Amino acid sequence: MSKKLAGLTKFNTRELFGPLLTVLILSIGVGAISASLQLAVQFALCNLVMVIALQVFVGNSGVLSFGHGAFAMVGAWISGMSTASERVKGNALALQELWQPLVGFNLNLYLSILAGMVLGALIAAITGAFLMRLNGLAAGIATFALLGLFYNFFFNNITFGPGSQALPAVPKFSGVYEPLVLSLIAIVVVYLFNISATARNLRASREDLLAAPALGVSIQRVRWIAFTISGALAGLSGAMYVHVAGTWQVQDYYLVFTFLTLAMLVIGGSASLWGAVVGTLVVTAVGQILLLWEQGKSIVGIKLDLPNGARSLIIAGSLVAMLLWRFAGVTNGKEFSIPFLGKRKSG
Amino acid sequence: MAILEVKDLQAGYGKVDVLFGVSFSLEPGQSLGIVGPNGAGKSTLMKAIAGEVALKSGSVHLQGSPISGKKPEDVVRLGLSLVPEGRQIFGGLTVTENLMLGLTGRRDKASSKQALDQVRGLFPVLNTHAEYQAGMLSGGQQQQLAIARALVADPKVLLLDEPSLGLAPTVIMDVFSKLKEIIALGTSVVIVEQRAHLVTAFAEKTLIIRAGKVQATLTPEDAKDEVALRRAYFGAGA
């Protein structure tokens, strides 16, 4: 079933409910198998929100961003800092120099997640006002510099955080349901954005930087809107991550996180929400299998003794292969569809 | 009052000047052709009027208001649309999405829907191929889409840069008959073309541009004299 809504390109129930049901069923199903898999699902859901955040901006605009880790970093920081107990903040060795107002700064879990989103959006909005003028290599380098800037700030600063140490005792989610609900909400938000006029204009600018303004599209403006929304979602991802890990450490949001989430987006297909979801699922599943083999365990009777680091190497290799031979990713840039339930004329 | 007035327009790329004092005016509902050999500055003239190339001097007025120095997206909102050379449709987007991009500057939903219905009536193929990826359309269909996309912005003046480029002769005649309908609806049209004979016969007046300057102004009558037309096009030595 599909119908048109005012101002939107095209609302397609299948394209929205496909990713929603896939994430819902897999999260509950896999999470029910064991406690360790439930934790893996929770981390995967954090990554999923980060990958769809990247899809909002990178996928629609075609502009590469290495900077979204910074928004996740600040989202996680404020969410972790505002929920860690006052006693821990006042006594932990790594927090001896913590700015006093932060010691007494407390929010409940859900408000802290909202604060993470708002701070992510705010930082993205401020930096995006300048960065959105850039294209291509310049944009990639500038956003990488943004990531480096926030990393170095937190890593070397013990007034606003634990510096290179960890912020301990951040309250954890009680199970898979909280991150799952947040992920499903994020999927709905991203889908609605992707069928909006702003996203359509952004995709036009991705295809042709000269033709889009000639039709009245303000490229800087539509990029800024997408960057801010994706900043909010990256902040949400960080805030979720800190409540899954139960600790905040600046290194968790730096290069490995940036590389992994970008790889998930590229492998799945950056042009669609479904691509972002599939990329996250595929890379997470393959990563889990490879991790077990690295640990010398067998999976359904198959045992491979992989050396440590093989997992990262294989994911990196997959990324290169995808860029070389299937640039549009596993989904070929298409949204969710079930061929035997009706044929669509176009992607 | 002229709907479009270009005065002493000088423009180029970096230190290289391409146009040297081009002037013309266009009345409401009028059609103007611009012809000239390769490198004459025709496309640069279109881009300069549409705000895509900065003016070095001179001015462009639309309905009496200056538009020189404005961004392309603002020029579209003020009522001047360009159908660029090579069409520049968005091949990865659907026909409908391409059309809706033309509505970017419009706020009124009722008139936007009316504009969409109007262009779908003018170009029925866009209706039948609404959900196709634009890149899958034939050259002629893509040209129709490019014109339709510019028209939904409700321009007072429509600029077309080489609309016949890469099209079969029969398709070219289709495109030009559609342009006649568009002019009849009250839109002023400026057409840049390599096919001097075709556009001179079509437009109410045609400028010949060589080396960045207007060299002559022709009327449809001049299209009948092939030799004079060729001489005007290539210069006195032709």
PDB file of N, CA and C in Angstrom, chain B residues 123-168:
ATOM      1  N   PHE B 123       2.864  18.143 -21.277  1.00  0.00           N
ATOM      2  CA  PHE B 123       3.791  17.041 -21.606  1.00  0.00           C
ATOM      3  C   PHE B 123       3.221  15.724 -21.051  1.00  0.00           C
ATOM      4  N   PRO B 124       2.271  15.111 -21.733  1.00  0.00           N
ATOM      5  CA  PRO B 124       1.612  13.911 -21.182  1.00  0.00           C
ATOM      6  C   PRO B 124       2.575  12.775 -20.855  1.00  0.00           C
ATOM      7  N   VAL B 125       3.708  12.717 -21.537  1.00  0.00           N
ATOM      8  CA  VAL B 125       4.653  11.624 -21.306  1.00  0.00           C
ATOM      9  C   VAL B 125       5.173  11.638 -19.859  1.00  0.00           C
ATOM     10  N   LEU B 126       5.187  12.806 -19.261  1.00  0.00           N
ATOM     11  CA  LEU B 126       5.676  12.911 -17.884  1.00  0.00           C
ATOM     12  C   LEU B 126       4.677  12.302 -16.906  1.00  0.00           C
ATOM     13  N   ASN B 127       3.432  12.295 -17.313  1.00  0.00           N
ATOM     14  CA  ASN B 127       2.387  11.683 -16.491  1.00  0.00           C
ATOM     15  C   ASN B 127       2.479  10.158 -16.555  1.00  0.00           C
ATOM     16  N   THR B 128       2.657   9.675 -17.770  1.00  0.00           N
ATOM     17  CA  THR B 128       2.696   8.215 -17.940  1.00  0.00           C
ATOM     18  C   THR B 128       3.996   7.615 -17.375  1.00  0.00           C
ATOM     19  N   HIS B 129       5.036   8.440 -17.286  1.00  0.00           N
ATOM     20  CA  HIS B 129       6.333   7.944 -16.778  1.00  0.00           C
ATOM     21  C   HIS B 129       6.655   8.536 -15.404  1.00  0.00           C
ATOM     22  N   ALA B 130       5.636   8.919 -14.673  1.00  0.00           N
ATOM     23  CA  ALA B 130       5.837   9.672 -13.426  1.00  0.00           C
ATOM     24  C   ALA B 130       6.786   9.002 -12.440  1.00  0.00           C
ATOM     25  N   GLU B 131       6.708   7.678 -12.322  1.00  0.00           N
ATOM     26  CA  GLU B 131       7.521   6.982 -11.317  1.00  0.00           C
ATOM     27  C   GLU B 131       8.800   6.378 -11.891  1.00  0.00           C
ATOM     28  N   TYR B 132       9.084   6.689 -13.163  1.00  0.00           N
ATOM     29  CA  TYR B 132      10.341   6.203 -13.751  1.00  0.00           C
ATOM     30  C   TYR B 132      11.492   7.069 -13.264  1.00  0.00           C
ATOM     31  N   GLN B 133      12.673   6.440 -13.187  1.00  0.00           N
ATOM     32  CA  GLN B 133      13.862   7.251 -12.927  1.00  0.00           C
ATOM     33  C   GLN B 133      14.093   8.119 -14.163  1.00  0.00           C
ATOM     34  N   ALA B 134      14.375   9.398 -13.920  1.00  0.00           N
ATOM     35  CA  ALA B 134      14.499  10.337 -15.039  1.00  0.00           C
ATOM     36  C   ALA B 134      15.606   9.929 -15.999  1.00  0.00           C
ATOM     37  N   GLY B 135      16.638   9.289 -15.475  1.00  0.00           N
ATOM     38  CA  GLY B 135      17.746   8.859 -16.326  1.00  0.00           C
ATOM     39  C   GLY B 135      17.352   7.790 -17.332  1.00  0.00           C
ATOM     40  N   MET B 136      16.192   7.166 -17.121  1.00  0.00           N
ATOM     41  CA  MET B 136      15.735   6.112 -18.042  1.00  0.00           C
ATOM     42  C   MET B 136      14.950   6.675 -19.223  1.00  0.00           C
ATOM     43  N   LEU B 137      14.618   7.972 -19.187  1.00  0.00           N
ATOM     44  CA  LEU B 137      13.841   8.563 -20.285  1.00  0.00           C
ATOM     45  C   LEU B 137      14.719   8.767 -21.523  1.00  0.00           C
ATOM     46  N   SER B 138      14.073   8.866 -22.675  1.00  0.00           N
ATOM     47  CA  SER B 138      14.818   9.161 -23.904  1.00  0.00           C
ATOM     48  C   SER B 138      15.257  10.634 -23.878  1.00  0.00           C
ATOM     49  N   GLY B 139      16.133  10.995 -24.819  1.00  0.00           N
ATOM     50  CA  GLY B 139      16.633  12.373 -24.865  1.00  0.00           C
ATOM     51  C   GLY B 139      15.515  13.396 -24.990  1.00  0.00           C
ATOM     52  N   GLY B 140      14.552  13.113 -25.880  1.00  0.00           N
ATOM     53  CA  GLY B 140      13.439  14.034 -26.079  1.00  0.00           C
ATOM     54  C   GLY B 140      12.574  14.154 -24.835  1.00  0.00           C
ATOM     55  N   GLN B 141      12.344  13.015 -24.192  1.00  0.00           N
ATOM     56  CA  GLN B 141      11.540  13.026 -22.962  1.00  0.00           C
ATOM     57  C   GLN B 141      12.268  13.786 -21.851  1.00  0.00           C
ATOM     58  N   GLN B 142      13.586  13.602 -21.799  1.00  0.00           N
ATOM     59  CA  GLN B 142      14.365  14.330 -20.783  1.00  0.00           C
ATOM     60  C   GLN B 142      14.302  15.840 -21.029  1.00  0.00           C
ATOM     61  N   GLN B 143      14.330  16.214 -22.312  1.00  0.00           N
ATOM     62  CA  GLN B 143      14.236  17.637 -22.631  1.00  0.00           C
ATOM     63  C   GLN B 143      12.877  18.191 -22.211  1.00  0.00           C
ATOM     64  N   GLN B 144      11.827  17.404 -22.447  1.00  0.00           N
ATOM     65  CA  GLN B 144      10.494  17.826 -22.030  1.00  0.00           C
ATOM     66  C   GLN B 144      10.441  17.963 -20.509  1.00  0.00           C
ATOM     67  N   LEU B 145      11.093  17.009 -19.827  1.00  0.00           N
ATOM     68  CA  LEU B 145      11.110  17.058 -18.357  1.00  0.00           C
ATOM     69  C   LEU B 145      11.850  18.317 -17.884  1.00  0.00           C
ATOM     70  N   ALA B 146      12.976  18.615 -18.534  1.00  0.00           N
ATOM     71  CA  ALA B 146      13.759  19.795 -18.128  1.00  0.00           C
ATOM     72  C   ALA B 146      12.945  21.077 -18.312  1.00  0.00           C
ATOM     73  N   ILE B 147      12.214  21.149 -19.413  1.00  0.00           N
ATOM     74  CA  ILE B 147      11.385  22.344 -19.662  1.00  0.00           C
ATOM     75  C   ILE B 147      10.235  22.394 -18.648  1.00  0.00           C
ATOM     76  N   ALA B 148       9.608  21.241 -18.442  1.00  0.00           N
ATOM     77  CA  ALA B 148       8.477  21.178 -17.498  1.00  0.00           C
ATOM     78  C   ALA B 148       8.933  21.550 -16.090  1.00  0.00           C
ATOM     79  N   ARG B 149      10.098  21.067 -15.704  1.00  0.00           N
ATOM     80  CA  ARG B 149      10.624  21.346 -14.367  1.00  0.00           C
ATOM     81  C   ARG B 149      10.866  22.844 -14.171  1.00  0.00           C
ATOM     82  N   ALA B 150      11.335  23.490 -15.239  1.00  0.00           N
ATOM     83  CA  ALA B 150      11.535  24.943 -15.152  1.00  0.00           C
ATOM     84  C   ALA B 150      10.182  25.669 -15.127  1.00  0.00           C
ATOM     85  N   LEU B 151       9.217  25.128 -15.850  1.00  0.00           N
ATOM     86  CA  LEU B 151       7.913  25.808 -15.950  1.00  0.00           C
ATOM     87  C   LEU B 151       7.115  25.775 -14.649  1.00  0.00           C
ATOM     88  N   VAL B 152       7.240  24.702 -13.856  1.00  0.00           N
ATOM     89  CA  VAL B 152       6.441  24.623 -12.627  1.00  0.00           C
ATOM     90  C   VAL B 152       6.841  25.697 -11.615  1.00  0.00           C
ATOM     91  N   ALA B 153       8.011  26.300 -11.828  1.00  0.00           N
ATOM     92  CA  ALA B 153       8.417  27.407 -10.946  1.00  0.00           C
ATOM     93  C   ALA B 153       7.661  28.689 -11.306  1.00  0.00           C
ATOM     94  N   ASP B 154       6.804  28.624 -12.334  1.00  0.00           N
ATOM     95  CA  ASP B 154       6.003  29.751 -12.792  1.00  0.00           C
ATOM     96  C   ASP B 154       6.872  30.942 -13.207  1.00  0.00           C
ATOM     97  N   PRO B 155       7.811  30.710 -14.138  1.00  0.00           N
ATOM     98  CA  PRO B 155       8.685  31.813 -14.539  1.00  0.00           C
ATOM     99  C   PRO B 155       7.962  32.812 -15.443  1.00  0.00           C
ATOM    100  N   LYS B 156       8.362  34.065 -15.308  1.00  0.00           N
ATOM    101  CA  LYS B 156       7.874  35.080 -16.255  1.00  0.00           C
ATOM    102  C   LYS B 156       8.728  34.986 -17.523  1.00  0.00           C
ATOM    103  N   VAL B 157       9.992  34.619 -17.308  1.00  0.00           N
ATOM    104  CA  VAL B 157      10.919  34.467 -18.435  1.00  0.00           C
ATOM    105  C   VAL B 157      11.575  33.090 -18.342  1.00  0.00           C
ATOM    106  N   LEU B 158      11.546  32.366 -19.447  1.00  0.00           N
ATOM    107  CA  LEU B 158      12.156  31.040 -19.511  1.00  0.00           C
ATOM    108  C   LEU B 158      13.352  31.096 -20.465  1.00  0.00           C
ATOM    109  N   LEU B 159      14.527  30.749 -19.955  1.00  0.00           N
ATOM    110  CA  LEU B 159      15.724  30.711 -20.797  1.00  0.00           C
ATOM    111  C   LEU B 159      16.006  29.262 -21.166  1.00  0.00           C
ATOM    112  N   LEU B 160      16.231  29.006 -22.434  1.00  0.00           N
ATOM    113  CA  LEU B 160      16.548  27.633 -22.863  1.00  0.00           C
ATOM    114  C   LEU B 160      17.876  27.624 -23.593  1.00  0.00           C
ATOM    115  N   ASP B 161      18.818  26.833 -23.093  1.00  0.00           N
ATOM    116  CA  ASP B 161      20.136  26.762 -23.711  1.00  0.00           C
ATOM    117  C   ASP B 161      20.219  25.487 -24.547  1.00  0.00           C
ATOM    118  N   GLU B 162      20.213  25.672 -25.847  1.00  0.00           N
ATOM    119  CA  GLU B 162      20.310  24.570 -26.806  1.00  0.00           C
ATOM    120  C   GLU B 162      19.305  23.444 -26.539  1.00  0.00           C
ATOM    121  N   PRO B 163      18.025  23.726 -26.606  1.00  0.00           N
ATOM    122  CA  PRO B 163      17.038  22.669 -26.335  1.00  0.00           C
ATOM    123  C   PRO B 163      17.038  21.550 -27.376  1.00  0.00           C
ATOM    124  N   SER B 164      17.646  21.786 -28.546  1.00  0.00           N
ATOM    125  CA  SER B 164      17.631  20.746 -29.586  1.00  0.00           C
ATOM    126  C   SER B 164      18.851  19.829 -29.513  1.00  0.00           C
ATOM    127  N   LEU B 165      19.743  20.111 -28.587  1.00  0.00           N
ATOM    128  CA  LEU B 165      21.012  19.371 -28.520  1.00  0.00           C
ATOM    129  C   LEU B 165      20.780  17.864 -28.368  1.00  0.00           C
ATOM    130  N   GLY B 166      21.319  17.099 -29.300  1.00  0.00           N
ATOM    131  CA  GLY B 166      21.262  15.641 -29.221  1.00  0.00           C
ATOM    132  C   GLY B 166      19.911  15.038 -29.551  1.00  0.00           C
ATOM    133  N   LEU B 167      18.989  15.830 -30.095  1.00  0.00           N
ATOM    134  CA  LEU B 167      17.659  15.288 -30.386  1.00  0.00           C
ATOM    135  C   LEU B 167      17.478  15.025 -31.880  1.00  0.00           C
ATOM    136  N   ALA B 168      16.643  14.034 -32.177  1.00  0.00           N
ATOM    137  CA  ALA B 168      16.318  13.734 -33.574  1.00  0.00           C
ATOM    138  C   ALA B 168      15.458  14.860 -34.140  1.00  0.00           C
TER     139      ALA B 168
END
